[in-house]
Coordinates of C-alpha atoms in Angstrom, one line a residue:
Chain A
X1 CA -20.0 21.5 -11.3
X2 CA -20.6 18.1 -9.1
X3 CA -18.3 16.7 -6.9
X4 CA -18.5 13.5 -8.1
X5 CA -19.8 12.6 -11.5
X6 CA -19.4 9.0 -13.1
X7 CA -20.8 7.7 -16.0
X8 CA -20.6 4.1 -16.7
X9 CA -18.0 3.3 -14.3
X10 CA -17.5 -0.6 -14.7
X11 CA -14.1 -2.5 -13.0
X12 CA -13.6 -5.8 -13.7
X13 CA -10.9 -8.0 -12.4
X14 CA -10.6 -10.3 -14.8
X15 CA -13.6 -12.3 -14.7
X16 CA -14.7 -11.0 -11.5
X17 CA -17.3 -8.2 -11.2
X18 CA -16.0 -5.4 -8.9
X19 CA -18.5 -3.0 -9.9
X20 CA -20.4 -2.1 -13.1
X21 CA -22.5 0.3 -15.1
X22 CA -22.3 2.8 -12.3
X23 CA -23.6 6.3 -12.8
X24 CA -23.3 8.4 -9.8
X25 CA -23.6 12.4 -9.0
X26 CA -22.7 14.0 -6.3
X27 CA -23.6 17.8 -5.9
X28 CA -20.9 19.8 -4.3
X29 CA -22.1 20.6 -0.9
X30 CA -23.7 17.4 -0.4
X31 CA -24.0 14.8 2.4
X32 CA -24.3 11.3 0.4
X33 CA -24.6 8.0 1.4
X34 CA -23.4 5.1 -0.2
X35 CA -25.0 2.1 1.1
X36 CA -24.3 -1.7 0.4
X37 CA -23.3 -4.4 2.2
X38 CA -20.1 -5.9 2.0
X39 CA -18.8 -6.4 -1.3
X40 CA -21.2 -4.8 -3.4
X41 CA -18.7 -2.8 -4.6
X42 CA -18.3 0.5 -2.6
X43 CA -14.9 -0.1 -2.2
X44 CA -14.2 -0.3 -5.6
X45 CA -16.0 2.2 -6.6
X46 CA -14.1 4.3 -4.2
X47 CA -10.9 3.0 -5.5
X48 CA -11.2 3.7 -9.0
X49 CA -12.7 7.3 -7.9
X50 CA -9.4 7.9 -6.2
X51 CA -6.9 6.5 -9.6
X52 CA -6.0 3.3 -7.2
X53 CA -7.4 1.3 -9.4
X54 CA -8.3 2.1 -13.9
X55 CA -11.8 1.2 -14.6
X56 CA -12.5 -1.1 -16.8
X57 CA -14.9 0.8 -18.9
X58 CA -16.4 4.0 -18.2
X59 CA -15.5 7.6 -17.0
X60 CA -15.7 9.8 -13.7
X61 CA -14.8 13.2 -12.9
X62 CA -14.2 14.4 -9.3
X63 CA -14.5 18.3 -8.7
X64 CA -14.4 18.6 -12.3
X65 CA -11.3 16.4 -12.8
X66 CA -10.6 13.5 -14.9
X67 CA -9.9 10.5 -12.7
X68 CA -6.7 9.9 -15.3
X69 CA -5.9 12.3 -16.6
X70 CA -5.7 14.8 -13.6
X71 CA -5.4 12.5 -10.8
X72 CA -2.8 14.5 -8.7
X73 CA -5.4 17.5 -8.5
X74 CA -7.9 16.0 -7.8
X75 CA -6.3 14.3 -4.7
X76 CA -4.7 17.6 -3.6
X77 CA -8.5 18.6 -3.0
X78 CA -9.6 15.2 -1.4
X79 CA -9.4 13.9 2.0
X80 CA -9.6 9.7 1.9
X81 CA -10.4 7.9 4.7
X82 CA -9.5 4.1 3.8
X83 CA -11.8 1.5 5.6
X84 CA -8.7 -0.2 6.9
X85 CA -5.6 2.5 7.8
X86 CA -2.2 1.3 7.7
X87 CA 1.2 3.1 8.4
X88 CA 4.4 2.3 8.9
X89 CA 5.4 0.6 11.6
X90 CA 8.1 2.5 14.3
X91 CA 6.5 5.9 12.9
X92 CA 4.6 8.2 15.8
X93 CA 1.2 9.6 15.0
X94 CA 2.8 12.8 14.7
X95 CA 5.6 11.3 12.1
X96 CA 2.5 10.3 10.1
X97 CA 0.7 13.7 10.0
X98 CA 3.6 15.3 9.7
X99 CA 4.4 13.1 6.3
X100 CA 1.1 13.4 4.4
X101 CA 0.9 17.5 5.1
X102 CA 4.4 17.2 3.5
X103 CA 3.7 14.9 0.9
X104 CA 0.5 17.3 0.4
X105 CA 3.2 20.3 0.9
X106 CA 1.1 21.9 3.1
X107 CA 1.6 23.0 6.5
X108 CA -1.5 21.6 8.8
X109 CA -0.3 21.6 12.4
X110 CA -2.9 23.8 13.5
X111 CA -5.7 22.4 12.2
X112 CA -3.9 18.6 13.1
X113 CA -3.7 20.1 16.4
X114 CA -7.4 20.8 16.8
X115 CA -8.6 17.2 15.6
X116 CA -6.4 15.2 17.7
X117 CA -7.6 16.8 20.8
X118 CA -11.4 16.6 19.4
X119 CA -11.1 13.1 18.9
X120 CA -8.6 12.7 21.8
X121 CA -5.7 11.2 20.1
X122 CA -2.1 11.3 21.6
X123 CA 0.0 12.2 18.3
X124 CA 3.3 11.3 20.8
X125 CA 2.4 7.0 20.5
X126 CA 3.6 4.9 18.0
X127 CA 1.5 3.7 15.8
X128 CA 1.8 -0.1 16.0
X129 CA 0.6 0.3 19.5
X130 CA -2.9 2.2 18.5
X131 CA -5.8 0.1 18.8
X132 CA -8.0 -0.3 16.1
X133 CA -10.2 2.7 16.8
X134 CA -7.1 5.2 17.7
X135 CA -5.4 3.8 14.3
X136 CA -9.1 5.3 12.6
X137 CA -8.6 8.6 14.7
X138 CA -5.1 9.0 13.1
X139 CA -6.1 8.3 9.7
X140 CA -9.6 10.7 10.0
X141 CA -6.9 13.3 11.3
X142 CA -4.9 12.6 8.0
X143 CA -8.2 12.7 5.6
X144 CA -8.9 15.9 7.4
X145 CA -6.6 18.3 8.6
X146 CA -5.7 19.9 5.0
X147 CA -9.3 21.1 5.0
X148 CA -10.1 19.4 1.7
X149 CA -13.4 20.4 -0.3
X150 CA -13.9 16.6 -1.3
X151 CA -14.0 14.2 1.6
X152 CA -14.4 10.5 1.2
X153 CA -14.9 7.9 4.2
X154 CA -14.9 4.6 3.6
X155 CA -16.9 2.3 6.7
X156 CA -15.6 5.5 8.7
X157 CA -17.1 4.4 12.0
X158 CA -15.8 1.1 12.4
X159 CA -13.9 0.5 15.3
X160 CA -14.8 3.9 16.9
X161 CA -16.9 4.2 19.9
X162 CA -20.2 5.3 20.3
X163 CA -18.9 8.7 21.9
X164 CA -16.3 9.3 19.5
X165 CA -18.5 8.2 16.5
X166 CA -21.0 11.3 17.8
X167 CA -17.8 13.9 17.8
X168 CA -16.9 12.3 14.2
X169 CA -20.3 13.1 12.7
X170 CA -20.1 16.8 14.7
X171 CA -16.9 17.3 12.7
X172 CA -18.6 16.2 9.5
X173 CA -21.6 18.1 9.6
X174 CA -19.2 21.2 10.7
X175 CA -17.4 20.5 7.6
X176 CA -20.3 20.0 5.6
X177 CA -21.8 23.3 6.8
X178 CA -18.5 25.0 6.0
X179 CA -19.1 23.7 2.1
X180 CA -17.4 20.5 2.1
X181 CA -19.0 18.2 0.5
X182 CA -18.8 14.7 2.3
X183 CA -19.0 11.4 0.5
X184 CA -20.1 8.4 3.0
X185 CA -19.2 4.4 2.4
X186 CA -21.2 2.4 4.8
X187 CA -23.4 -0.2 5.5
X188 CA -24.6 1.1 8.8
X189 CA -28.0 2.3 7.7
X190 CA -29.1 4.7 10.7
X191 CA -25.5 6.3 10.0
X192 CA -26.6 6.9 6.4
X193 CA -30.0 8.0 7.9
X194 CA -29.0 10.3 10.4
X195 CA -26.8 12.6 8.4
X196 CA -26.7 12.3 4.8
X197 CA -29.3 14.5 2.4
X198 CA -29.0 12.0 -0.5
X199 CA -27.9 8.2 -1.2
X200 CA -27.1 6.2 -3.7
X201 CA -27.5 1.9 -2.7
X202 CA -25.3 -0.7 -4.4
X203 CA -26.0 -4.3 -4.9
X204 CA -23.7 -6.5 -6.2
X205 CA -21.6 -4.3 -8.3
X206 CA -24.4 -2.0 -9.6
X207 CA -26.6 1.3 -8.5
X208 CA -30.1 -0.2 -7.4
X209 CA -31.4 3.4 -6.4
X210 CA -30.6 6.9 -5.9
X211 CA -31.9 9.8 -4.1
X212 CA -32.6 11.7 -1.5
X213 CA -32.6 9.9 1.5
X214 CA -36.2 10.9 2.0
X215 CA -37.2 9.9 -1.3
X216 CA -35.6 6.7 -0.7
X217 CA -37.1 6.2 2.6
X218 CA -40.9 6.7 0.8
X219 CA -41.1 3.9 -1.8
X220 CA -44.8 3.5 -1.3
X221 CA -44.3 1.0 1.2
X222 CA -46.0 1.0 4.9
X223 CA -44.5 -1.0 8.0
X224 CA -48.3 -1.9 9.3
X225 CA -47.9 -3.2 13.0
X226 CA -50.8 -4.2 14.2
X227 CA -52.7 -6.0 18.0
X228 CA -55.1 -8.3 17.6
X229 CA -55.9 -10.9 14.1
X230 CA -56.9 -9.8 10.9
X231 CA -57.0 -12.3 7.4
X232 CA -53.7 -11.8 5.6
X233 CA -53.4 -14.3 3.7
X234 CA -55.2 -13.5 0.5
X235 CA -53.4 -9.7 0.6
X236 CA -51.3 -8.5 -2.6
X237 CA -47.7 -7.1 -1.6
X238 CA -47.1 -8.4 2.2
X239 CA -43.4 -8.9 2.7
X240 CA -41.5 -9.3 5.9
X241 CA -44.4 -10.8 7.8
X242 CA -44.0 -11.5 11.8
X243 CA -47.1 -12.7 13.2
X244 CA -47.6 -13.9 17.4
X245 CA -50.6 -15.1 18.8
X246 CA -51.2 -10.9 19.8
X247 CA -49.9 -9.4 17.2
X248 CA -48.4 -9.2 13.8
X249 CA -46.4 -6.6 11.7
X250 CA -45.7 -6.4 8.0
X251 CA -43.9 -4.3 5.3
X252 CA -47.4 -3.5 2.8
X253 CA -46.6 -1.9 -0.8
X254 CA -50.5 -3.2 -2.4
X255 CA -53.4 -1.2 -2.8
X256 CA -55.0 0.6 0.3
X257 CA -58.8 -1.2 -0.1
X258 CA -58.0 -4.7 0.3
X259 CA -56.0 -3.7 3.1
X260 CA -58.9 -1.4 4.9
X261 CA -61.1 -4.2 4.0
X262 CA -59.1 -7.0 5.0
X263 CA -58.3 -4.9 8.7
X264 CA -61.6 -4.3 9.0
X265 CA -62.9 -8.2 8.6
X266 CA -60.5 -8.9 11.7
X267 CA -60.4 -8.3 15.1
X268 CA -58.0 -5.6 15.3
X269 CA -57.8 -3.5 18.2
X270 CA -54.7 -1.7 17.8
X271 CA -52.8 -0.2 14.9
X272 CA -50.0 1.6 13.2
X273 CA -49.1 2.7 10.0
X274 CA -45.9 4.2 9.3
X275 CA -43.0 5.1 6.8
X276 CA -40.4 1.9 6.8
X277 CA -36.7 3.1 8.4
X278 CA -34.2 3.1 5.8
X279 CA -33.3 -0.7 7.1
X280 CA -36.2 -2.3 5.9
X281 CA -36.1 -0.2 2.4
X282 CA -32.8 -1.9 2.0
X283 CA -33.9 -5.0 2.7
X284 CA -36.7 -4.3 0.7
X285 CA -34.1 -3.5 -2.7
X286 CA -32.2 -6.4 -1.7
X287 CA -35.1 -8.5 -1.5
X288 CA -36.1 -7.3 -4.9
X289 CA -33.1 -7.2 -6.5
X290 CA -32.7 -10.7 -5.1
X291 CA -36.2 -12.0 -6.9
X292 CA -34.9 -10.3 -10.5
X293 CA -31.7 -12.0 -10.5
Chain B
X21 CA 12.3 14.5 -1.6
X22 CA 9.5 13.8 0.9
X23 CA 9.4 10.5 0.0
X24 CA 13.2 9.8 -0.4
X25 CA 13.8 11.2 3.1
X26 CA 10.7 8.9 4.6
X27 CA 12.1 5.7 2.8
X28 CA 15.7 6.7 4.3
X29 CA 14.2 6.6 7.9
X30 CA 11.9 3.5 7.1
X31 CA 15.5 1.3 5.7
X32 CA 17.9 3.1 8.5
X33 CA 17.9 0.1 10.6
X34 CA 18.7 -2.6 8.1
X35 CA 21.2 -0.7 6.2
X36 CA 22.7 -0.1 9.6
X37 CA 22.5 -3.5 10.4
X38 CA 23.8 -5.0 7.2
X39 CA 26.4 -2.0 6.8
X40 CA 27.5 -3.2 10.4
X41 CA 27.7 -7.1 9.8
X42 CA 30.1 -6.4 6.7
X43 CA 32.2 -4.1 7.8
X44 CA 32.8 -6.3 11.4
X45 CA 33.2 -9.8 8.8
X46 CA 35.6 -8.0 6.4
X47 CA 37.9 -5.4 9.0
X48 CA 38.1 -9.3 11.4
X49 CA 39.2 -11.1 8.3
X50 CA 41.9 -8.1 7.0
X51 CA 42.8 -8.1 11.4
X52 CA 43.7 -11.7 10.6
X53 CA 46.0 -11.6 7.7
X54 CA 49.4 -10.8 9.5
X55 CA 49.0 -13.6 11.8
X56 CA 47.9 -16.1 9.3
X57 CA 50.4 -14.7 6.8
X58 CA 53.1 -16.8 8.1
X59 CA 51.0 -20.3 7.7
X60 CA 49.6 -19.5 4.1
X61 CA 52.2 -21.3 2.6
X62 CA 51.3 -24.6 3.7
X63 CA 47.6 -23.3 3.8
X64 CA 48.0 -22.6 0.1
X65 CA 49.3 -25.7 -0.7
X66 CA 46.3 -27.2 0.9
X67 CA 43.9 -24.6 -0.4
X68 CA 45.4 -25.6 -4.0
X69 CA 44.8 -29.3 -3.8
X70 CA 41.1 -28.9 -3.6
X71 CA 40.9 -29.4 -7.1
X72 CA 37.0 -27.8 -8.0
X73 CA 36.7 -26.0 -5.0
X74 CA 40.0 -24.2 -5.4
X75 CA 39.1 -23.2 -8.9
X76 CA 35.7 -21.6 -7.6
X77 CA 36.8 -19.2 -5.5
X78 CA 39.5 -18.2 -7.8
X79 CA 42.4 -19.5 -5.6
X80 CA 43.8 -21.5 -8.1
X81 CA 45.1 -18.0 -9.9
X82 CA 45.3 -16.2 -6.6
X83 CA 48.1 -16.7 -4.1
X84 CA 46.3 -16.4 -1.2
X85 CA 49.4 -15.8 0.8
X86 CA 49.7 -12.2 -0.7
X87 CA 47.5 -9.6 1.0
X88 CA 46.0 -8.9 -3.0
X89 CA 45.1 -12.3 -3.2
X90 CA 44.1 -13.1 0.3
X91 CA 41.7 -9.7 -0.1
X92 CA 40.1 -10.8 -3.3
X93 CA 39.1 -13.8 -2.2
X94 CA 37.8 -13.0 1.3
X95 CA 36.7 -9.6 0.1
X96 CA 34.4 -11.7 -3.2
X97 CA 32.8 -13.8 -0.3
X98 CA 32.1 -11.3 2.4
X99 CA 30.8 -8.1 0.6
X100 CA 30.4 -9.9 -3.0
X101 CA 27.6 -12.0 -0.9
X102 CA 26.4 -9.9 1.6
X103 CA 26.0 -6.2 -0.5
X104 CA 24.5 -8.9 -3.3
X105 CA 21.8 -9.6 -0.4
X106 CA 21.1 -6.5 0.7
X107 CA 20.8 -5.0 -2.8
X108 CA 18.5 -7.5 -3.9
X109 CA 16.8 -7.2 -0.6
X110 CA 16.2 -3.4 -0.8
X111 CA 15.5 -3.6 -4.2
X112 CA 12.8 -6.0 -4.6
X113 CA 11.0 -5.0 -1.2
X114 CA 10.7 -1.7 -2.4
X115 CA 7.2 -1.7 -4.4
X116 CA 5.8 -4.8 -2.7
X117 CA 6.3 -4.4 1.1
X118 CA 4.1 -1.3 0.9
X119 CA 1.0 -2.8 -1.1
X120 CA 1.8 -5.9 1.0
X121 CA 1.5 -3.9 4.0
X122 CA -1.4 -1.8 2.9
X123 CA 0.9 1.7 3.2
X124 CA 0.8 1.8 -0.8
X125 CA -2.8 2.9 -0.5
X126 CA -1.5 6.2 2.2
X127 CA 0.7 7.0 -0.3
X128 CA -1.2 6.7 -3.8
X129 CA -4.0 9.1 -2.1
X130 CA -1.5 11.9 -1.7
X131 CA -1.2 14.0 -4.7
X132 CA 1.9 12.3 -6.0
X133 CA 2.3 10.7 -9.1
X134 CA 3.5 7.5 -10.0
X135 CA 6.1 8.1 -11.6
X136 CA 7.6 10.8 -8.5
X137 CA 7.0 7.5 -6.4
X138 CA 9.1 5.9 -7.8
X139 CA 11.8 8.0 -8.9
X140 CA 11.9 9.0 -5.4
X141 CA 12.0 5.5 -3.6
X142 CA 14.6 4.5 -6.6
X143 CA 16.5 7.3 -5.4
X144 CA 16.5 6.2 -1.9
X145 CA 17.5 2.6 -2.9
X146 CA 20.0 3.8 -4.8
X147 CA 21.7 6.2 -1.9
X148 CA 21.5 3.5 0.7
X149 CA 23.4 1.0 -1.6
X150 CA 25.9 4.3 -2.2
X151 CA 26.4 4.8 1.1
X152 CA 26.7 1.3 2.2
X153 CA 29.5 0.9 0.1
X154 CA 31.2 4.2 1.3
X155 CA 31.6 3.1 4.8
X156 CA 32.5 0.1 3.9
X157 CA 35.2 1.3 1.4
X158 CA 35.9 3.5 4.2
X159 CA 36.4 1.0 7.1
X160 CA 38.7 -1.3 4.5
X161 CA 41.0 1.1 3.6
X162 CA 41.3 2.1 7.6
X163 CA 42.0 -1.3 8.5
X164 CA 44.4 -2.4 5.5
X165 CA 46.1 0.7 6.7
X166 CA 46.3 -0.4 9.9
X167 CA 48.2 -3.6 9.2
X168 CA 50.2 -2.1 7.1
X169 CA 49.4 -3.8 3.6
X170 CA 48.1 -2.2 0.3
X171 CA 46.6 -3.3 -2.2
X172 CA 46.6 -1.1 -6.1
X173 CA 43.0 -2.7 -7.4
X174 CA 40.9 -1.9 -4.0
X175 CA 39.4 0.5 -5.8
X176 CA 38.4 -1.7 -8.6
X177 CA 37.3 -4.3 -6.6
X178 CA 35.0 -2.1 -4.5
X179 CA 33.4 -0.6 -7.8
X180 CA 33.2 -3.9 -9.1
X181 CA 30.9 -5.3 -5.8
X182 CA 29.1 -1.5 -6.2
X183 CA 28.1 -1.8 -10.0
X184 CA 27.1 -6.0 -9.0
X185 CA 24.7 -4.4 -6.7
X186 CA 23.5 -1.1 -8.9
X187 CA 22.2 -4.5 -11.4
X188 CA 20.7 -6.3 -8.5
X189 CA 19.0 -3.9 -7.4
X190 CA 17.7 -2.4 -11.1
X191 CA 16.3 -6.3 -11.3
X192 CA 14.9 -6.6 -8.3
X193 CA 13.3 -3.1 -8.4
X194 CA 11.4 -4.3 -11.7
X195 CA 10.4 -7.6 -10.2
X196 CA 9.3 -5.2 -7.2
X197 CA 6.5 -3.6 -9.0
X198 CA 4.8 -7.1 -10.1
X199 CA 4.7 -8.4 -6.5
X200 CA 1.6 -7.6 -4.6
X201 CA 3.5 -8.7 -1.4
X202 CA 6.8 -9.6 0.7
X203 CA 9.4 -10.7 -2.4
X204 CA 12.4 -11.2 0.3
X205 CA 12.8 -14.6 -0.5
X206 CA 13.1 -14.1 -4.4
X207 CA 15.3 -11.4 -3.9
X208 CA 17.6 -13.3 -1.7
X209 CA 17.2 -16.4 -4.0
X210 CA 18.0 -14.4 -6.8
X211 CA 21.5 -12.9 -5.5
X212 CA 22.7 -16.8 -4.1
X213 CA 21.8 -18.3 -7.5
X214 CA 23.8 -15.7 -9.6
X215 CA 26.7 -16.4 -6.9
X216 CA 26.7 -20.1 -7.5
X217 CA 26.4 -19.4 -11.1
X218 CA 29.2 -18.2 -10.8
X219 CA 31.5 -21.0 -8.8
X220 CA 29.9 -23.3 -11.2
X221 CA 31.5 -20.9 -14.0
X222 CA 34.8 -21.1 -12.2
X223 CA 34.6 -25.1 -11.8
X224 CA 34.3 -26.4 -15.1
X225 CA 35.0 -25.2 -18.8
X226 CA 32.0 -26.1 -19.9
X227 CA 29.8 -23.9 -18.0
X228 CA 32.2 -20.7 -18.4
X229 CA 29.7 -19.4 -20.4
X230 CA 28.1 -18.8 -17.0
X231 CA 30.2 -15.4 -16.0
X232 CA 28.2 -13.9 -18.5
X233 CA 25.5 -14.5 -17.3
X234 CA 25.7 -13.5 -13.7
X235 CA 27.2 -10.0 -12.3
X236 CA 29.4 -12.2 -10.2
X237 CA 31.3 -12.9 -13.4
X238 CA 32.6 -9.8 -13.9
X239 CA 33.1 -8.9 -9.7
X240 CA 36.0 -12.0 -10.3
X241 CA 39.0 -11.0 -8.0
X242 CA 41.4 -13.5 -10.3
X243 CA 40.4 -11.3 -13.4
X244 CA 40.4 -7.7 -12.0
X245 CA 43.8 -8.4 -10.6
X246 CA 44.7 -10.4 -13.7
X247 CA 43.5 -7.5 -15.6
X248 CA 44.2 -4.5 -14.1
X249 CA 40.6 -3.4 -15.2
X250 CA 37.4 -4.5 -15.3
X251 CA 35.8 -6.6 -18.1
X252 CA 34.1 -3.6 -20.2
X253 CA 31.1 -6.0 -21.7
X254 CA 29.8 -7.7 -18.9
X255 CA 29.5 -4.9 -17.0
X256 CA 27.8 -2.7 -19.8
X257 CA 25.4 -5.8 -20.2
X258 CA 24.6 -5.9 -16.4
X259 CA 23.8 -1.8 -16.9
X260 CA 21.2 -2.4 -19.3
X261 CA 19.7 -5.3 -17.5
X262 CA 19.8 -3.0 -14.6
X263 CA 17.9 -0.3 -16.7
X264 CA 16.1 -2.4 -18.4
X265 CA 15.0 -3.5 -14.5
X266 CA 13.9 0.0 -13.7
X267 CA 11.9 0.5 -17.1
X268 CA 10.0 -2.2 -16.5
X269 CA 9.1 -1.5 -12.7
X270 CA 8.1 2.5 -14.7
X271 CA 6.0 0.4 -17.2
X272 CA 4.3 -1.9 -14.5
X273 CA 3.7 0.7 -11.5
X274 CA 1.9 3.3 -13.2
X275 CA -0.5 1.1 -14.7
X276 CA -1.1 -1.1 -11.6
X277 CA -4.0 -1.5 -9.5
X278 CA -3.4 -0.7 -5.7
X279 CA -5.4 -2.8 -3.7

């Protein structure tokens, strides 16, 4: 069974795309990224996931559930992590956890307990007076403390800072070790990167690639930095081109003998060749995706 | 009950506020009576020579210099207008203040359905319109007690006012579920135009069609007191509207996308 399977999955709102035609899985135990800028659709996709919103067209099933038809199971075993938490004002972070255990009827103090001092969060303060990134905490405590097997974060980082963003991911990988699988919005790419196994990238309302993370990162590409001149100009499949009086650096996806050849007719007297970061592959979809449509 | 119990702590304050402002406006005007008993004759007089205005508050059929008629007519202003505010108020803000306020989406991830949602909050809007008019009930018979007065249709009154604001709110709850936002300013512009409706209905002939239309028809002091007994249709058409209110915020909600 995957955690996430969706076929099809298309949302319009009325004339206006939200997302479309995506076909997604998610193997339980995994640690996925879903990468896109802002509104590409992650949200939406998320959204309709969780029954907030009826596709269009399509079907999904999360741990094996209908998104209709069983939606109140499937949430029982999911921990959401909206991109922008809201509560009610006058209500104390504790009021707050204390409400979605009950609405989950489950008693979570314990493991509540444990996440608030992790992520140092003082459950005794109202919440109108969190700032951004305590108001995160509270609502990462929420997706969290019923120990679901399904967790999904959407832009989970934002407004957290860099020391609590490293606790975050310690919990995460934790929880992923412990067999949760963890589902990851976000368009921070080293995020992505640094701890999911597989990704999926969305562009403009549609799945432009999916795989492992590795597999994505190896698209035949090379990021060739190199000292000294060499003639670029009649190369095949140079993108991203920076070139200084010293040096120059390019993304290369051509053949390997025009490039050996056209190196070697320069003056070149330093080089590297190495696998692009998952940043430049994204810009290198985008890019692409850009030229199609 | 989770959610009733959570949307009784969320509306404590204003039902505590309203409740209070009520309960203070109609115990101060019953407080009055003894002392203004002795000039209501020649206030009465005066009251009757108004010609239009006399007719819309019902004074033209009421002698407002006995306590029944004094009570009808203060009591149809103070808690006709103010439970009419807060039962639209709490009604129509019901659905929309939490997708306004982004707290729709906290709840709608739990594993609660749609339909508990709403039963629950409907509940809850339902108990704090109950209870309001308890206290209130409560605090008028204290006070008419206290001055010594009675009145036979209090009771009738009060359950006139209770079933105006059981249909306001039913309305209201519907139109809730279609707002993405706020709604306090159609819910409150709802509950003043049925009450002028209603003046105007009182006014002139021509328009006396009008009681039908509005709950205030069928809260009229003049006609309970008249009657002995409320007006059977009016009020069963005001039910259905009321229901009809709720269906349609069942219909909308569960289909709606939560943004």
């Amino acid at each position: 069974m995957d955690a996430i399977e969706s076929k099809h999955l298309t949302k319009y709102y009325g004339k206006i795309r939200g997302v479309e035609d995506v076909s997604l899985t998610v193997e339980q135990g995994a640690f996925f990224g879903f990468i896109g800028p802002n509104g590409a659709g992650k949200s939406t996709t998320i959204r309709t996931l969780l029954g907030l919103i009826g596709p269009t067209a399509g079907e999904a099933r999360v741990l094996g559930l209908d998104i209709r038809r069983d939606r109140e199971k499937l949430l029982a075993r999911t921990g959401y992590l909206p991109s922008e938490a809201a509560f009610w004002p006058g209500m104390r972070v504790r009021d707050v956890l204390r409400l979605s255990a009950d609405l989950r009827r489950k008693d979570c103090r314990k493991t509540a307990g444990e996440l608030c001092d992790r992520l140092q969060l003082d459950a005794s303060r109202k919440v109108e007076e969190l700032s951004l990134g305590n108001r995160k905490k509270a609502a990462i405590v929420c997706a969290l403390q019923h120990d679901p097997e399904l967790l999904i974060l959407d832009e989970p980082t934002s407004g957290l800072d860099p020391l609590m963003q490293r606790e975050f991911f310690d919990i995460l990988r934790e929880r992923n070790r412990a067999g949760t699988t963890v589902f990851l919005s976000s368009h921070i790419l080293p995020e992505v990167q640094h701890n999911c196994t597989r990704a999926a990238i969305l562009r403009s309302g549609r799945v432009v690639a999916c795989g492992s993370v590795e597999e994505l990162s190896r698209t035949g590409a090379k990021r060739i930095a190199l000292r000294g001149r060499a003639p670029l100009d009649a190369l095949e499949g140079v993108r991203d081109l920076r070139v200084t009086a010293e040096e120059a650096s390019f993304l290369y996806s051509g053949e390997m003998a025009p490039l050996l050849s056209a190196l070697a007719a320069g003056d070149v007297r330093d080089l590297s060749i190495s696998d692009p970061d998952l940043d430049e592959i994204f810009l290198h979809y985008y890019a692409e995706g850009g030229a199609q449509g | 009950m989770t959610i009733v119990r959570h949307e009784l702590r969320q509306g404590k304050n204003a039902l505590l506020i309203w409740t209070g402002a009520i309960v203070f406006l109609l115990v101060v005007c019953v407080f009055f009576f003894p002392e203004m008993k002795g000039e209501m004759d020649a206030a009465g007089e005066l009251f009757a020579g108004l010609g239009g205005f006399t007719a819309a508050f019902g004074m033209d059929r009421l002698n407002f210099g006995t306590f029944t008629g004094f009570y009808a007519i203060e009591c149809g202003n103070v808690l006709g207008l103010g439970g009419a505010f807060f039962a639209a108020l709490v009604g129509v803000t019901a659905l929309s203040r939490e997708e306004g306020a982004g707290t729709a989406e906290f709840l709608l991830t739990h594993p609660v359905s749609r339909t508990r949602v709403l039963a629950e909050k409907l509940a809850a809007v339902l108990l704090e319109i109950g209870a309001m008019n308890l206290v209130i009930l409560a605090a008028s018979l204290l006070s008419i007690a206290a001055i010594g007065e009675e009145i036979r249709e209090i009771l009738l009154l009060h359950l006139a006012y209770f079933l105006l604001q059981l249909e306001l709110a039913g309305i209201c709850f519907g139109i809730s579920a279609f707002l993405r936002r706020g709604g306090t300013g159609i819910g409150l512009g709802l509950a003043a135009m049925l009450y002028f409706l209603n003046l105007i209905a009182n006014m002139t002939e021509s328009a006396a069609f009008l009681k039908y239309v509005t709950p205030f028809g069928y809260c009229d002091g003049a006609d309970i007191v008249d009657n002995g007994a409320l007006d059977a249709a009016p009020v069963a058409a005001g039910m259905v509207l009321a229901l009809a209110g709720i269906a349609a915020a069942f219909g909308r909600y569960c289909r709606k996308d939560i943004h």
